[in-house]
């Protein structure tokens, strides 16, 4: 038997540990092991020389390292080319390369896009068996029983260290930091970092109604009133942590007014890659204070890439060694049966393979996204320890007087301007 291993999508701490565990277990079973460099990229291009034999010696200590020794890429074999004679030529080229390499079983390590690609490969290949190991620091894959995706705990740990340093700097220099953490589809990482670091507040897209865009002015109101509340408490500094996915939900008209020169796509929409959410909000907040003749120092900071290739914490090392072993153990059973493949999970201490399709949205066929449950006790605790304007501030005359004074407004004028923040869901 010959096992292929590849990584897709962005890096996550623990990838090397999966590679190590899978290679060692496969070699112990007498299988050959091939590391496929750069994800699906070379398979699609037919560059078979970009595959390397992996031995136990090659991988025996890499579980302690961040990154991936076989690298990763976002090449996607499921992207269709409608103008080509064969719209699915990428998928077919990938399968052809795997056959030429003599791959009997494949371990894919990646997020939702890689999981979808793995399922399509397994469906189209026939004899090829595929085990997908879910990874993403965003923690947004639909794993059962609240299990995190591997890499999340390490990313949160490193993020907490960075935000804790910024909290100390904010206190020392009497300034504010607006920190954006990764999480295009879910706010788990931003909330996890903010809650664990004791940040002043965290903002995630899930706290806003799902069926309407988020107003930029609403975000700025939340940040401005949190800052005013801190000023009223005699503590004019802090750190706010925001999920980058908020940028996908912002109203385009407000963004156009705030950033008239930013590059747009062919549909007139702002490219998310060009949207520096931290700096945008920092400038908006500073303008608010400047209009009142007040000066405040606000710095934007994005901590995305610093987290992805950190050495994994012990939790993620143990977790990924289980997943790597489980992937090979599952493939050994799949090769002897009819099941084409599945996603490897751990449930109550046992490794369970979820069949491809069982964790997908039936309408789109894509992997379902696990979002933050803003009705949960965990989220409620996070909110209780944030400094944000809430209904209690508006109902208590003494509190209201101090916060309104910090804004240079009468209590009545402040309530008329910002009172809606106390009544919105998730803004207690």
Tab-separated table of C-alpha atoms in Angstrom:
chain	number	residue	atom	x	y	z
A	1	UNK	CA	0.000	0.000	0.000
A	2	UNK	CA	1.110	3.560	-0.684
A	3	UNK	CA	-0.183	6.482	1.385
A	4	UNK	CA	-0.141	10.073	0.191
A	5	UNK	CA	-0.289	13.025	2.596
A	6	UNK	CA	-1.006	16.634	1.629
A	7	UNK	CA	-1.972	19.913	3.300
A	8	UNK	CA	-4.405	22.476	1.928
A	9	UNK	CA	-5.447	25.992	2.862
A	10	UNK	CA	-3.710	28.218	5.368
A	11	UNK	CA	-1.252	26.910	7.975
A	12	UNK	CA	-2.334	25.833	11.452
A	13	UNK	CA	-0.256	24.715	14.439
A	14	UNK	CA	-0.158	20.906	14.575
A	15	UNK	CA	0.056	20.109	10.870
A	16	UNK	CA	3.503	18.563	11.286
A	17	UNK	CA	2.219	16.467	14.156
A	18	UNK	CA	-0.490	14.953	11.936
A	19	UNK	CA	2.085	14.264	9.219
A	20	UNK	CA	4.390	12.635	11.764
A	21	UNK	CA	1.757	10.417	13.386
A	22	UNK	CA	0.275	9.311	10.064
A	23	UNK	CA	3.690	8.523	8.584
A	24	UNK	CA	4.861	6.526	11.593
A	25	UNK	CA	1.659	4.474	11.808
A	26	UNK	CA	1.620	3.794	8.054
A	27	UNK	CA	5.279	2.772	8.058
A	28	UNK	CA	4.672	0.493	11.015
A	29	UNK	CA	1.972	-1.201	8.934
A	30	UNK	CA	4.450	-1.740	6.105
A	31	UNK	CA	3.029	0.966	3.826
A	32	UNK	CA	5.026	3.344	1.668
A	33	UNK	CA	4.424	7.010	2.473
A	34	UNK	CA	4.655	9.945	0.069
A	35	UNK	CA	4.502	13.571	1.129
A	36	UNK	CA	2.845	15.627	-1.617
A	37	UNK	CA	4.322	19.107	-1.648
A	38	UNK	CA	2.208	22.282	-1.860
A	39	UNK	CA	-1.221	20.738	-1.482
A	40	UNK	CA	-3.112	19.987	-4.699
A	41	UNK	CA	-1.063	22.431	-6.786
A	42	UNK	CA	1.457	20.021	-8.339
A	43	UNK	CA	-1.097	17.228	-8.655
A	44	UNK	CA	-3.231	19.513	-10.833
A	45	UNK	CA	-0.208	20.573	-12.883
A	46	UNK	CA	1.052	16.987	-13.236
A	47	UNK	CA	4.407	17.683	-11.576
A	48	UNK	CA	4.961	14.228	-10.070
A	49	UNK	CA	8.535	15.047	-9.106
A	50	UNK	CA	7.125	17.292	-6.355
A	51	UNK	CA	6.360	14.276	-4.182
A	52	UNK	CA	8.863	12.907	-1.675
A	53	UNK	CA	9.195	9.702	0.272
A	54	UNK	CA	8.680	10.106	4.016
A	55	UNK	CA	10.375	7.820	6.509
A	56	UNK	CA	10.050	7.562	10.265
A	57	UNK	CA	13.434	9.264	10.570
A	58	UNK	CA	12.156	12.192	8.500
A	59	UNK	CA	9.215	12.844	10.825
A	60	UNK	CA	10.215	11.545	14.251
A	61	UNK	CA	10.581	14.986	15.911
A	62	UNK	CA	8.602	17.330	13.695
A	63	UNK	CA	5.530	17.161	15.953
A	64	UNK	CA	7.102	19.932	18.047
A	65	UNK	CA	7.429	22.300	15.102
A	66	UNK	CA	5.010	24.785	13.586
A	67	UNK	CA	4.313	24.968	9.886
A	68	UNK	CA	4.352	22.000	7.512
A	69	UNK	CA	7.396	20.183	6.125
A	70	UNK	CA	5.401	19.463	2.951
A	71	UNK	CA	4.124	23.048	2.802
A	72	UNK	CA	0.555	23.956	1.843
A	73	UNK	CA	-1.358	25.869	-0.819
A	74	UNK	CA	-4.882	26.969	-1.667
A	75	UNK	CA	-4.976	25.225	-5.071
A	76	UNK	CA	-8.480	23.801	-5.453
A	77	UNK	CA	-9.138	20.829	-7.769
A	78	UNK	CA	-12.906	21.356	-7.583
A	79	UNK	CA	-12.835	24.757	-9.316
A	80	UNK	CA	-14.622	24.334	-12.638
A	81	UNK	CA	-13.445	25.846	-15.920
A	82	UNK	CA	-16.637	26.316	-17.912
A	83	UNK	CA	-14.712	27.504	-20.993
A	84	UNK	CA	-12.663	24.291	-21.225
A	85	UNK	CA	-13.616	21.129	-23.111
A	86	UNK	CA	-13.557	19.374	-19.734
A	87	UNK	CA	-14.852	21.830	-17.093
A	88	UNK	CA	-13.587	19.481	-14.350
A	89	UNK	CA	-10.112	19.110	-15.804
A	90	UNK	CA	-8.452	20.133	-12.530
A	91	UNK	CA	-10.145	17.311	-10.631
A	92	UNK	CA	-9.390	14.780	-13.355
A	93	UNK	CA	-5.750	15.919	-13.608
A	94	UNK	CA	-5.409	15.537	-9.849
A	95	UNK	CA	-6.767	11.985	-9.964
A	96	UNK	CA	-4.494	11.129	-12.895
A	97	UNK	CA	-1.442	12.318	-10.946
A	98	UNK	CA	-2.453	10.291	-7.898
A	99	UNK	CA	-2.828	7.178	-10.067
A	100	UNK	CA	0.598	7.738	-11.643
A	101	UNK	CA	2.105	8.060	-8.169
A	102	UNK	CA	0.453	4.760	-7.234
A	103	UNK	CA	-1.441	6.282	-4.297
A	104	UNK	CA	-3.924	3.835	-2.738
A	105	UNK	CA	-4.954	6.003	0.205
A	106	UNK	CA	-4.775	9.741	0.840
A	107	UNK	CA	-4.693	11.853	4.003
A	108	UNK	CA	-5.750	15.455	3.445
A	109	UNK	CA	-5.121	18.032	6.159
A	110	UNK	CA	-7.115	21.236	5.823
A	111	UNK	CA	-10.217	23.313	6.403
A	112	UNK	CA	-13.609	23.472	4.742
A	113	UNK	CA	-12.361	23.911	1.157
A	114	UNK	CA	-9.903	21.026	1.504
A	115	UNK	CA	-12.616	18.874	3.077
A	116	UNK	CA	-14.860	19.560	0.091
A	117	UNK	CA	-12.024	18.735	-2.319
A	118	UNK	CA	-11.314	15.517	-0.412
A	119	UNK	CA	-14.947	14.463	-0.643
A	120	UNK	CA	-15.058	15.145	-4.400
A	121	UNK	CA	-11.852	13.170	-4.931
A	122	UNK	CA	-13.198	10.219	-2.990
A	123	UNK	CA	-16.457	10.354	-4.948
A	124	UNK	CA	-14.773	10.520	-8.355
A	125	UNK	CA	-11.818	8.196	-7.770
A	126	UNK	CA	-13.485	4.849	-7.254
A	127	UNK	CA	-10.746	2.814	-5.593
A	128	UNK	CA	-8.922	5.681	-3.840
A	129	UNK	CA	-9.690	5.982	-0.118
A	130	UNK	CA	-9.480	9.431	1.482
A	131	UNK	CA	-9.295	10.477	5.143
A	132	UNK	CA	-9.664	14.178	5.867
A	133	UNK	CA	-8.158	15.648	9.051
A	134	UNK	CA	-9.942	18.951	9.863
A	135	UNK	CA	-7.780	21.909	10.765
A	136	UNK	CA	-8.281	25.635	11.070
A	137	UNK	CA	-7.408	28.207	13.686
A	138	UNK	CA	-10.867	29.682	13.019
A	139	UNK	CA	-12.536	26.715	14.805
A	140	UNK	CA	-15.464	26.923	12.387
A	141	UNK	CA	-15.792	23.308	11.181
A	142	UNK	CA	-18.821	21.344	12.461
A	143	UNK	CA	-17.031	18.926	14.772
A	144	UNK	CA	-19.241	17.100	17.286
A	145	UNK	CA	-19.557	17.596	21.043
A	146	UNK	CA	-17.863	20.991	21.039
A	147	UNK	CA	-14.425	19.689	20.009
A	148	UNK	CA	-12.155	22.432	18.669
A	149	UNK	CA	-10.432	22.160	15.334
A	150	UNK	CA	-6.747	21.508	15.781
A	151	UNK	CA	-4.599	24.615	15.800
A	152	UNK	CA	-7.256	26.729	17.499
A	153	UNK	CA	-5.943	26.236	21.042
A	154	UNK	CA	-2.398	27.152	20.011
A	155	UNK	CA	-3.559	30.188	18.037
A	156	UNK	CA	-5.646	31.339	20.974
A	157	UNK	CA	-2.715	30.857	23.358
A	158	UNK	CA	-0.328	32.896	21.199
A	159	UNK	CA	-3.026	35.501	20.584
A	160	UNK	CA	-3.618	35.863	24.327
A	161	UNK	CA	0.088	36.526	24.878
A	162	UNK	CA	0.068	39.243	22.209
A	163	UNK	CA	-3.114	40.895	23.456
A	164	UNK	CA	-1.906	40.736	27.059
A	165	UNK	CA	1.240	42.606	25.990
A	166	UNK	CA	-0.901	45.200	24.226
A	167	UNK	CA	-3.091	45.552	27.324
A	168	UNK	CA	-0.001	46.376	29.372
A	169	UNK	CA	1.195	48.818	26.710
A	170	UNK	CA	-2.259	50.433	26.583
A	171	UNK	CA	-2.259	50.938	30.333
A	172	UNK	CA	1.313	52.252	30.359
A	173	UNK	CA	0.838	54.735	27.525
A	174	UNK	CA	-2.871	55.544	28.058
A	175	UNK	CA	-3.976	54.535	24.578
A	176	UNK	CA	-6.293	52.136	22.786
A	177	UNK	CA	-5.563	49.209	20.505
A	178	UNK	CA	-8.062	47.753	18.038
A	179	UNK	CA	-6.922	44.196	17.313
A	180	UNK	CA	-8.297	42.161	14.396
A	181	UNK	CA	-8.013	38.372	14.625
A	182	UNK	CA	-8.643	35.834	11.878
A	183	UNK	CA	-12.093	34.375	11.442
A	184	UNK	CA	-13.777	35.072	8.102
A	185	UNK	CA	-16.890	33.012	8.853
A	186	UNK	CA	-16.963	32.766	12.655
A	187	UNK	CA	-15.739	34.740	15.657
A	188	UNK	CA	-14.416	31.884	17.833
A	189	UNK	CA	-10.789	33.029	17.723
A	190	UNK	CA	-11.451	36.712	18.394
A	191	UNK	CA	-13.820	35.893	21.251
A	192	UNK	CA	-11.505	33.220	22.661
A	193	UNK	CA	-8.524	35.565	22.649
A	194	UNK	CA	-10.468	38.502	24.060
A	195	UNK	CA	-12.126	36.495	26.808
A	196	UNK	CA	-8.942	34.706	27.890
A	197	UNK	CA	-6.763	37.825	27.775
A	198	UNK	CA	-9.312	39.929	29.629
A	199	UNK	CA	-9.511	42.413	26.751
A	200	UNK	CA	-11.769	45.402	27.277
A	201	UNK	CA	-14.283	44.095	24.758
A	202	UNK	CA	-14.616	41.745	21.789
A	203	UNK	CA	-16.750	42.189	18.687
A	204	UNK	CA	-17.881	39.307	16.456
A	205	UNK	CA	-20.257	39.200	13.506
A	206	UNK	CA	-22.562	36.678	15.182
A	207	UNK	CA	-23.870	39.254	17.661
A	208	UNK	CA	-25.512	41.202	14.828
A	209	UNK	CA	-28.692	40.089	12.980
A	210	UNK	CA	-27.752	37.598	10.265
A	211	UNK	CA	-30.245	38.780	7.671
A	212	UNK	CA	-28.920	42.333	7.287
A	213	UNK	CA	-25.546	44.029	6.766
A	214	UNK	CA	-23.661	45.557	9.676
A	215	UNK	CA	-23.580	49.361	9.760
A	216	UNK	CA	-20.095	50.796	10.124
A	217	UNK	CA	-21.568	53.526	12.293
A	218	UNK	CA	-22.951	50.840	14.642
A	219	UNK	CA	-19.483	49.375	15.150
A	220	UNK	CA	-18.005	52.804	15.789
A	221	UNK	CA	-20.799	53.601	18.260
A	222	UNK	CA	-20.001	50.441	20.258
A	223	UNK	CA	-16.284	51.242	20.357
A	224	UNK	CA	-16.786	54.944	21.096
A	225	UNK	CA	-19.187	54.349	23.988
A	226	UNK	CA	-16.928	51.664	25.455
A	227	UNK	CA	-14.094	54.187	25.416
A	228	UNK	CA	-16.310	56.869	26.966
A	229	UNK	CA	-17.340	54.441	29.683
A	230	UNK	CA	-13.677	53.739	30.442
A	231	UNK	CA	-12.954	57.485	30.571
A	232	UNK	CA	-15.832	57.898	33.016
A	233	UNK	CA	-14.184	55.207	35.177
A	234	UNK	CA	-10.863	57.086	35.087
A	235	UNK	CA	-9.227	54.460	32.838
A	236	UNK	CA	-8.816	56.024	29.360
A	237	UNK	CA	-7.174	53.006	27.717
A	238	UNK	CA	-7.973	49.483	26.583
A	239	UNK	CA	-7.900	46.819	23.889
A	240	UNK	CA	-10.792	45.751	21.662
A	241	UNK	CA	-10.547	42.475	19.740
A	242	UNK	CA	-12.554	42.112	16.520
A	243	UNK	CA	-13.169	39.178	14.176
A	244	UNK	CA	-12.069	39.893	10.596
A	245	UNK	CA	-15.329	38.421	9.278
A	246	UNK	CA	-17.116	41.597	10.356
A	247	UNK	CA	-15.582	43.179	7.264
A	248	UNK	CA	-17.565	40.832	5.025
A	249	UNK	CA	-20.822	42.065	6.542
A	250	UNK	CA	-20.277	45.840	6.401
A	251	UNK	CA	-22.597	48.052	4.355
A	252	UNK	CA	-20.997	48.933	1.036
A	253	UNK	CA	-22.382	52.480	0.930
A	254	UNK	CA	-20.789	53.381	4.261
A	255	UNK	CA	-17.504	51.816	3.205
A	256	UNK	CA	-17.584	53.829	-0.008
A	257	UNK	CA	-17.989	57.064	1.955
A	258	UNK	CA	-15.263	56.103	4.444
A	259	UNK	CA	-12.795	54.733	1.865
A	260	UNK	CA	-13.490	56.354	-1.534
A	261	UNK	CA	-10.047	55.471	-2.948
A	262	UNK	CA	-9.976	51.756	-2.053
A	263	UNK	CA	-9.779	49.172	-4.842
A	264	UNK	CA	-13.010	47.435	-5.814
A	265	UNK	CA	-13.877	44.308	-7.816
A	266	UNK	CA	-15.778	44.205	-11.105
A	267	UNK	CA	-19.084	44.381	-9.192
A	268	UNK	CA	-18.081	47.529	-7.313
A	269	UNK	CA	-17.579	45.755	-3.987
A	270	UNK	CA	-14.584	46.490	-1.799
A	271	UNK	CA	-12.014	43.679	-1.797
A	272	UNK	CA	-11.688	42.264	1.721
A	273	UNK	CA	-7.925	41.960	1.244
A	274	UNK	CA	-7.793	45.740	0.838
A	275	UNK	CA	-9.966	46.446	3.865
A	276	UNK	CA	-7.771	47.081	6.882
A	277	UNK	CA	-10.594	46.847	9.402
A	278	UNK	CA	-8.430	47.770	12.376
A	279	UNK	CA	-7.132	50.977	10.788
A	280	UNK	CA	-10.512	51.889	9.331
A	281	UNK	CA	-12.191	51.719	12.726
A	282	UNK	CA	-9.265	53.434	14.462
A	283	UNK	CA	-9.576	56.401	12.096
A	284	UNK	CA	-13.357	56.523	12.495
A	285	UNK	CA	-13.129	56.541	16.295
A	286	UNK	CA	-10.412	59.199	16.330
A	287	UNK	CA	-12.537	61.395	14.083
A	288	UNK	CA	-15.445	61.108	16.517
A	289	UNK	CA	-13.322	62.360	19.418
A	290	UNK	CA	-11.696	65.053	17.263
A	291	UNK	CA	-15.121	66.461	16.380
A	292	UNK	CA	-15.668	67.073	20.103
A	293	UNK	CA	-12.272	68.675	20.519
A	294	UNK	CA	-10.930	65.633	22.347
A	295	UNK	CA	-7.736	63.776	21.542
A	296	UNK	CA	-7.386	60.025	21.837
A	297	UNK	CA	-4.623	57.710	20.638
A	298	UNK	CA	-5.978	54.631	18.849
A	299	UNK	CA	-3.757	52.116	17.063
A	300	UNK	CA	-4.867	49.309	14.755
A	301	UNK	CA	-3.204	45.897	14.869
A	302	UNK	CA	-3.849	42.722	12.862
A	303	UNK	CA	-2.544	39.534	14.511
A	304	UNK	CA	-3.516	36.967	11.879
A	305	UNK	CA	-0.281	35.611	10.441
A	306	UNK	CA	1.598	35.586	13.749
A	307	UNK	CA	-0.619	32.731	14.975
A	308	UNK	CA	-0.710	30.247	12.103
A	309	UNK	CA	2.746	28.675	12.250
A	310	UNK	CA	3.432	28.828	15.985
A	311	UNK	CA	4.806	25.656	17.611
A	312	UNK	CA	1.756	23.732	18.838
A	313	UNK	CA	0.894	23.680	22.531
A	314	UNK	CA	0.767	20.218	24.191
A	315	UNK	CA	-3.023	20.024	23.739
A	316	UNK	CA	-2.720	20.357	19.972
A	317	UNK	CA	0.244	17.950	19.818
A	318	UNK	CA	-1.671	15.220	21.623
A	319	UNK	CA	-4.844	15.958	19.664
A	320	UNK	CA	-3.107	15.838	16.274
A	321	UNK	CA	-1.182	12.675	17.050
A	322	UNK	CA	-4.534	11.037	17.770
A	323	UNK	CA	-5.940	12.398	14.514
A	324	UNK	CA	-2.949	11.286	12.436
A	325	UNK	CA	-3.072	7.783	13.849
A	326	UNK	CA	-6.851	7.716	13.477
A	327	UNK	CA	-6.628	8.709	9.798
A	328	UNK	CA	-4.368	5.769	8.951
A	329	UNK	CA	-6.357	3.352	11.107
A	330	UNK	CA	-9.547	4.425	9.329
A	331	UNK	CA	-7.932	4.088	5.896
A	332	UNK	CA	-6.808	0.569	6.749
A	333	UNK	CA	-10.441	-0.331	7.396
A	334	UNK	CA	-11.723	1.617	4.375
A	335	UNK	CA	-9.338	-0.166	2.025
A	336	UNK	CA	-10.826	-3.462	3.124
A	337	UNK	CA	-14.409	-2.226	2.669
A	338	UNK	CA	-16.581	-0.071	0.472
A	339	UNK	CA	-16.485	3.292	2.264
A	340	UNK	CA	-14.695	5.864	0.041
A	341	UNK	CA	-13.665	8.220	2.816
A	342	UNK	CA	-14.590	10.507	5.683
A	343	UNK	CA	-13.515	13.180	8.139
A	344	UNK	CA	-11.643	12.045	11.239
A	345	UNK	CA	-13.021	13.294	14.558
A	346	UNK	CA	-12.627	12.458	18.232
A	347	UNK	CA	-15.802	11.954	20.237
A	348	UNK	CA	-15.642	11.270	23.971
A	349	UNK	CA	-12.121	9.912	23.636
A	350	UNK	CA	-12.872	7.685	20.639
A	351	UNK	CA	-11.911	8.270	17.020
A	352	UNK	CA	-14.960	8.457	14.765
A	353	UNK	CA	-14.966	8.983	10.995
A	354	UNK	CA	-17.852	11.097	9.714
A	355	UNK	CA	-18.784	9.954	6.189
A	356	UNK	CA	-18.329	12.570	3.481
A	357	UNK	CA	-21.592	14.420	3.012
A	358	UNK	CA	-22.758	14.024	6.598
A	359	UNK	CA	-21.204	17.348	7.636
A	360	UNK	CA	-22.155	19.316	4.522
A	361	UNK	CA	-24.939	21.781	3.803
A	362	UNK	CA	-27.465	19.824	1.705
A	363	UNK	CA	-28.260	22.915	-0.394
A	364	UNK	CA	-24.724	23.957	-1.306
A	365	UNK	CA	-22.758	20.760	-0.792
A	366	UNK	CA	-20.136	22.800	1.084
A	367	UNK	CA	-19.015	22.045	4.615
A	368	UNK	CA	-21.295	23.625	7.226
A	369	UNK	CA	-19.851	26.495	9.249
A	370	UNK	CA	-19.896	26.342	13.036
A	371	UNK	CA	-20.524	29.829	14.361
A	372	UNK	CA	-20.386	31.233	17.883
A	373	UNK	CA	-23.594	30.532	19.777
A	374	UNK	CA	-24.439	33.929	21.246
A	375	UNK	CA	-27.188	32.307	23.339
A	376	UNK	CA	-24.719	30.070	25.178
A	377	UNK	CA	-23.611	30.463	28.795
A	378	UNK	CA	-20.015	30.788	27.614
A	379	UNK	CA	-20.836	33.813	25.471
A	380	UNK	CA	-22.900	35.335	28.267
A	381	UNK	CA	-19.911	35.128	30.608
A	382	UNK	CA	-17.706	36.751	27.970
A	383	UNK	CA	-20.178	39.639	27.639
A	384	UNK	CA	-20.500	40.135	31.395
A	385	UNK	CA	-16.776	40.856	31.672
A	386	UNK	CA	-16.609	43.272	28.743
A	387	UNK	CA	-16.717	47.039	29.182
A	388	UNK	CA	-19.542	48.119	26.882
A	389	UNK	CA	-22.447	50.489	27.141
A	390	UNK	CA	-25.477	48.528	28.348
A	391	UNK	CA	-28.976	49.144	29.604
A	392	UNK	CA	-27.820	49.401	33.199
A	393	UNK	CA	-25.695	52.428	32.283
A	394	UNK	CA	-28.688	54.102	30.685
A	395	UNK	CA	-31.054	53.325	33.572
A	396	UNK	CA	-28.723	54.459	36.379
A	397	UNK	CA	-28.696	58.292	36.557
A	398	UNK	CA	-25.247	58.467	38.177
A	399	UNK	CA	-23.653	56.159	35.618
A	400	UNK	CA	-25.341	57.955	32.751
A	401	UNK	CA	-24.277	61.392	33.993
A	402	UNK	CA	-20.583	60.413	34.127
A	403	UNK	CA	-20.525	58.737	30.695
A	404	UNK	CA	-22.489	61.574	29.091
A	405	UNK	CA	-20.087	64.103	30.617
A	406	UNK	CA	-17.153	62.230	29.053
A	407	UNK	CA	-18.876	62.729	25.689
A	408	UNK	CA	-19.611	66.387	26.364
A	409	UNK	CA	-23.371	65.695	26.226
A	410	UNK	CA	-26.287	66.027	28.584
A	411	UNK	CA	-27.688	62.720	29.887
A	412	UNK	CA	-30.798	63.201	27.762
A	413	UNK	CA	-28.824	63.941	24.607
A	414	UNK	CA	-26.555	60.963	25.228
A	415	UNK	CA	-29.536	58.664	25.710
A	416	UNK	CA	-31.134	59.899	22.505
A	417	UNK	CA	-27.905	59.389	20.563
A	418	UNK	CA	-26.714	56.043	21.937
A	419	UNK	CA	-29.717	54.580	23.750
A	420	UNK	CA	-30.326	51.985	21.041
A	421	UNK	CA	-27.139	50.154	22.073
A	422	UNK	CA	-28.741	49.166	25.356
A	423	UNK	CA	-31.777	47.666	23.692
A	424	UNK	CA	-30.202	45.578	20.937
A	425	UNK	CA	-29.831	41.822	21.364
A	426	UNK	CA	-26.389	40.955	22.658
A	427	UNK	CA	-25.800	44.497	23.960
A	428	UNK	CA	-27.044	44.173	27.510
